[in-house]
mmCIF file of C-alpha atoms in Angstrom:
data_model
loop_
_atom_site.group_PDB
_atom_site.id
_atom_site.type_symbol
_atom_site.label_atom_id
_atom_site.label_comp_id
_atom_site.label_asym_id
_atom_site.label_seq_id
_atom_site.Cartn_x
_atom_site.Cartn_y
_atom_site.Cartn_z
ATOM 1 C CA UNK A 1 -26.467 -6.278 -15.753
ATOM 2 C CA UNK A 2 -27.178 -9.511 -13.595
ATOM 3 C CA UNK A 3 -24.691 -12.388 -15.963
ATOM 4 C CA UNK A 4 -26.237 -15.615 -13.882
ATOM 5 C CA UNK A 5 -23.795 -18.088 -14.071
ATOM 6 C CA UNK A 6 -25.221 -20.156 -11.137
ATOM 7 C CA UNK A 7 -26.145 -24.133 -12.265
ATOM 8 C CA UNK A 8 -29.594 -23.670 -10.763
ATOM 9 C CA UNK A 9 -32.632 -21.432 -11.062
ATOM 10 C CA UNK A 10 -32.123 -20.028 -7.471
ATOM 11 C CA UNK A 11 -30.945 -16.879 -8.728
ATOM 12 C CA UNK A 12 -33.618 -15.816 -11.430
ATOM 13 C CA UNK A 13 -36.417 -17.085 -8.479
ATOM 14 C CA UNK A 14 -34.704 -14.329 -6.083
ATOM 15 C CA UNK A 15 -34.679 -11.632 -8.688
ATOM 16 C CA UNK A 16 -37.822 -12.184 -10.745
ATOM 17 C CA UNK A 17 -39.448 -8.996 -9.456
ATOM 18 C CA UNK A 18 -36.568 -7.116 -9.992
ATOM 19 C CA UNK A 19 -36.424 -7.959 -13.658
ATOM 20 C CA UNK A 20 -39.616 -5.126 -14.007
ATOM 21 C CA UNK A 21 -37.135 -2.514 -13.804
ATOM 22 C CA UNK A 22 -36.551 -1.453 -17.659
ATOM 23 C CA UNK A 23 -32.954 -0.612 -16.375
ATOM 24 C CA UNK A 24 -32.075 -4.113 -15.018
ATOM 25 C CA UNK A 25 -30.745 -6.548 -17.721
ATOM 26 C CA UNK A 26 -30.873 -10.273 -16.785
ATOM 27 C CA UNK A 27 -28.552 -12.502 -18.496
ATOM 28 C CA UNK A 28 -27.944 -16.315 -17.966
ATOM 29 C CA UNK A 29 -24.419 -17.716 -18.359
ATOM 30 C CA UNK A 30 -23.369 -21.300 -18.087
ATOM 31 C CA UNK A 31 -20.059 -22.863 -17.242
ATOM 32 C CA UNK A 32 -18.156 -19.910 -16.949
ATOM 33 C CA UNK A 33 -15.189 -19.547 -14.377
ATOM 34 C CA UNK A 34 -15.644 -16.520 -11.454
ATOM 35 C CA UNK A 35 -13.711 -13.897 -13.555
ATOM 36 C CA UNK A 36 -14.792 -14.742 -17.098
ATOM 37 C CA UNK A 37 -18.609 -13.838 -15.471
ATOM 38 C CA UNK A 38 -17.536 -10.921 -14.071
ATOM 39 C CA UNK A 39 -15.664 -9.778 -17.636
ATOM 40 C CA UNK A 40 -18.693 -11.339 -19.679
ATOM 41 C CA UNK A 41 -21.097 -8.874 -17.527
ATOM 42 C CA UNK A 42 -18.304 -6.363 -17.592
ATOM 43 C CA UNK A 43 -18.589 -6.110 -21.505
ATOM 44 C CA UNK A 44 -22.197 -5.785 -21.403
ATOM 45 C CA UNK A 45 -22.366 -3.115 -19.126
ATOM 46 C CA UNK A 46 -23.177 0.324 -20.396
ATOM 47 C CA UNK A 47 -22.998 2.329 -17.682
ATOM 48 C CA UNK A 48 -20.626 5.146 -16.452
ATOM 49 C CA UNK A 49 -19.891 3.132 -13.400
ATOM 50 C CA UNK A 50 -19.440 -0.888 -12.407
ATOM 51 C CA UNK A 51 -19.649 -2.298 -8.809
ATOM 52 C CA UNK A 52 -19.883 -5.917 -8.523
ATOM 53 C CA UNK A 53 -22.476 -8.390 -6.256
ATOM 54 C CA UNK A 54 -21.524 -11.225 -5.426
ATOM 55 C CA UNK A 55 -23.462 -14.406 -4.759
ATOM 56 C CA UNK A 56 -23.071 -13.663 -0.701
ATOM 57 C CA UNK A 57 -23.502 -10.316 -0.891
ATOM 58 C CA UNK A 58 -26.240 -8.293 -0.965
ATOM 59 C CA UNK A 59 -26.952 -4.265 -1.607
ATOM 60 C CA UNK A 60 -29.668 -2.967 1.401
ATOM 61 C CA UNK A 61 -32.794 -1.344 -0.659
ATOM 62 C CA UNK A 62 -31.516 2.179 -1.006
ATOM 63 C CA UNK A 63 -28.089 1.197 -1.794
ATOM 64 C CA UNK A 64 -28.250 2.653 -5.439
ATOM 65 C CA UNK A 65 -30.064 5.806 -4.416
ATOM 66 C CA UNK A 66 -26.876 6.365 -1.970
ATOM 67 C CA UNK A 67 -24.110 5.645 -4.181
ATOM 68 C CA UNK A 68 -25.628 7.950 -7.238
ATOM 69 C CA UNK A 69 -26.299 10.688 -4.512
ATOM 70 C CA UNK A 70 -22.459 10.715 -3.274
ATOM 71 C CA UNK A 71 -21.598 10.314 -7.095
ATOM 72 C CA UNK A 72 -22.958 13.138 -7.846
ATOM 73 C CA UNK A 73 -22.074 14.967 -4.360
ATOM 74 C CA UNK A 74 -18.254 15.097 -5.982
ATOM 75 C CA UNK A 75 -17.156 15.856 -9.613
ATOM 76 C CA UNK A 76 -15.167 13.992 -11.473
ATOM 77 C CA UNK A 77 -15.142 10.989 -9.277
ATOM 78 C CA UNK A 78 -13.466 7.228 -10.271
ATOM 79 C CA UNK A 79 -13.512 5.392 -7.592
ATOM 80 C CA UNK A 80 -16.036 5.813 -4.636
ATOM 81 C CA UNK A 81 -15.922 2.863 -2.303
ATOM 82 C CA UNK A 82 -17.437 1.777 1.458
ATOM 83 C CA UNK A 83 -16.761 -0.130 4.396
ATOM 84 C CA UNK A 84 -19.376 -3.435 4.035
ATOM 85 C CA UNK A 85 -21.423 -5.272 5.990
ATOM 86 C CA UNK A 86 -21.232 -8.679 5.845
ATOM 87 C CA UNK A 87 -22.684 -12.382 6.203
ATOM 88 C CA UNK A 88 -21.050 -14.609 9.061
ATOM 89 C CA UNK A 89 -19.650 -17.697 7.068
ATOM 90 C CA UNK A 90 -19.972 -19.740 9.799
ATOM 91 C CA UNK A 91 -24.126 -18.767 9.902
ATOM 92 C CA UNK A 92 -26.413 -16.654 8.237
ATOM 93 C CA UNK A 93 -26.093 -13.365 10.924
ATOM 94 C CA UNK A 94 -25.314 -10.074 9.110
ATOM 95 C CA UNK A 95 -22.091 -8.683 11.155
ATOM 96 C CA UNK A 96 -22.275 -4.627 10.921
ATOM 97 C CA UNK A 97 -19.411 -2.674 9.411
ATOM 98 C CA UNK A 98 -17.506 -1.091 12.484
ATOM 99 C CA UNK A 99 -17.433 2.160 10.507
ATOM 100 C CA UNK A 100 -21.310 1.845 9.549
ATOM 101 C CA UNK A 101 -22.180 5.203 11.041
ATOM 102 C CA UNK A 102 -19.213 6.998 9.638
ATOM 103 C CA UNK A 103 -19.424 10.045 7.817
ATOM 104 C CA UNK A 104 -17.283 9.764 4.411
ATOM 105 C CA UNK A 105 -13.526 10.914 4.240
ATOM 106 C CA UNK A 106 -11.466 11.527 1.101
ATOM 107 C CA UNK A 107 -8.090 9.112 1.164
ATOM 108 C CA UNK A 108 -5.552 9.305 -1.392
ATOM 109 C CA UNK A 109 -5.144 5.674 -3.045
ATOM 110 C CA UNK A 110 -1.458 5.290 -2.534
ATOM 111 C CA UNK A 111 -2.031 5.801 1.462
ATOM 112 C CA UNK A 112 -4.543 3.226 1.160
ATOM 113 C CA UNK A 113 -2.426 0.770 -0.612
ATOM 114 C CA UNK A 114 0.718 1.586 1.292
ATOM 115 C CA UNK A 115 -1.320 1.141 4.586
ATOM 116 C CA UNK A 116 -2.824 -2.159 4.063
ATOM 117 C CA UNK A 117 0.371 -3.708 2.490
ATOM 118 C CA UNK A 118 2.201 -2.324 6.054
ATOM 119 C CA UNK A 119 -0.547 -4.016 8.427
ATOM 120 C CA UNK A 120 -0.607 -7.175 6.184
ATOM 121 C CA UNK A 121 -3.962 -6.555 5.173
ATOM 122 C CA UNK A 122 -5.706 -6.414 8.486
ATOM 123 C CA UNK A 123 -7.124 -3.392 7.074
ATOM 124 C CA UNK A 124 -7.915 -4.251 3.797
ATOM 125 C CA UNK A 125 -11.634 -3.594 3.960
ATOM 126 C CA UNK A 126 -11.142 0.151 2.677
ATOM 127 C CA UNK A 127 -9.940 -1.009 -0.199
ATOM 128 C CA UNK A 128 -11.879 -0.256 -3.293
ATOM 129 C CA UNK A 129 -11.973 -3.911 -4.290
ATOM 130 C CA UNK A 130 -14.756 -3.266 -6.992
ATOM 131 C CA UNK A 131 -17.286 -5.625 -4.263
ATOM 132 C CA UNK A 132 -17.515 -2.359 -1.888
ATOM 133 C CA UNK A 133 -16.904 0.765 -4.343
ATOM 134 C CA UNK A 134 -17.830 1.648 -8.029
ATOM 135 C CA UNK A 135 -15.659 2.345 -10.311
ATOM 136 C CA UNK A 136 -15.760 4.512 -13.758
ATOM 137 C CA UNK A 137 -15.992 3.062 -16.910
ATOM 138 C CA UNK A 138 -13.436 5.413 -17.546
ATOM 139 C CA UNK A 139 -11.094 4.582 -15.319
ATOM 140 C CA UNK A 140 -11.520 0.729 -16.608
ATOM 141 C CA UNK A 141 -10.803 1.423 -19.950
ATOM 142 C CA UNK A 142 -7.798 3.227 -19.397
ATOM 143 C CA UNK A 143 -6.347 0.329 -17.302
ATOM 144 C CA UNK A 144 -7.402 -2.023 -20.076
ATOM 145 C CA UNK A 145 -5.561 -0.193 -22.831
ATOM 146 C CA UNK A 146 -2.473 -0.094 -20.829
ATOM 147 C CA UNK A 147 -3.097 -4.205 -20.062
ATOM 148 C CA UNK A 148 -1.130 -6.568 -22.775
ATOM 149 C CA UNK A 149 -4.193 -9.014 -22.425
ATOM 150 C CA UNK A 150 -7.587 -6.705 -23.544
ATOM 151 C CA UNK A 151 -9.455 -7.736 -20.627
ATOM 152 C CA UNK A 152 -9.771 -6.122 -16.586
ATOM 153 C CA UNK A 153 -10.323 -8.672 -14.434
ATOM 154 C CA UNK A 154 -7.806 -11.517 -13.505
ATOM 155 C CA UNK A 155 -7.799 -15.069 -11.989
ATOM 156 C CA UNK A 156 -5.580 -14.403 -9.454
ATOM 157 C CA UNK A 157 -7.857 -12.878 -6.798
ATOM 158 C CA UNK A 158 -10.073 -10.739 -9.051
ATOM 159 C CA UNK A 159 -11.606 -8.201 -6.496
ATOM 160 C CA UNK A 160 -8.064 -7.057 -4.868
ATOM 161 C CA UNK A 161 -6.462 -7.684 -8.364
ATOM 162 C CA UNK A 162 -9.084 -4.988 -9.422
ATOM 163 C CA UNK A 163 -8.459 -3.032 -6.439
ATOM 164 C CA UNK A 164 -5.077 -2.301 -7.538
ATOM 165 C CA UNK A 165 -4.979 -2.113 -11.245
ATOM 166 C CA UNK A 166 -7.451 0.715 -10.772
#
């Protein structure tokens, strides 16, 4: 699901070849605020699993393939999530992920959480803040049924708000 929610036509010029692809749904929004796009496309989605792009970020061309092979490398998995790349703000550089040649490693959540609260966040880039990891539909829903206000994402900071809920 692609819910465009930018003023212009910039976005629908960058990803009218894309739209071939019988699995890609386009969808034009107007005047909606950061996280009631992200909850509009959210509610559209189908799918066993939901990442969110940005409109900075970017997915390299086998991104997809590699994230449905490690899926499927491990059962029963809800949250699978990477250490990103990323555009300079100052310029338009691409700065490599320090970890980029990694191989994967299995970290329980709460050590995650409990180590980026400790280093004030310096090392917040592993967590799973829904812009660098998929998570299940699954695992969504259940957070939404336990959540007072029927919806997933929130305007406080929606990626790390995300990041914890789940």
């Amino acid at each position: 699901i692609i819910a465009d929610n930018d003023d212009s036509k910039n976005t629908f010029r960058n990803i009218k070849t894309l739209l071939k692809d019988k699995r890609i749904h386009y969808i034009k929004t107007s005047n909606l605020s950061m996280v009631e796009n992200w909850e509009f496309a959210r509610n559209a989605a189908t799918g066993e699993y939901l990442t969110v792009l940005e409109d900075k970020q970017m997915f390299y061309p086998h991104a997809l393939n590699t994230i449905s092979n490690a899926l499927c490398h491990f059962e029963n998995i809800e949250i699978l999530g990477w250490l990103p790349d990323r555009f300079s703000s100052h310029s338009p550089v691409l700065r490599r992920s320090k970890f980029a040649n990694s191989s994967y490693e299995i970290i329980d959540p709460k050590t995650i959480i409990f180590d980026s609260i400790n280093n004030s966040f310096t090392d917040s880039i592993k967590l799973p803040r829904l812009i660098n990891s998929v998570v299940s539909s699954k695992l969504i829903n259940r957070v939404i049924k336990k959540s007072n206000i029927n919806q997933f994402f929130h305007t406080i900071s929606p990626d790390f708000t995300a990041c914890f809920l789940t």
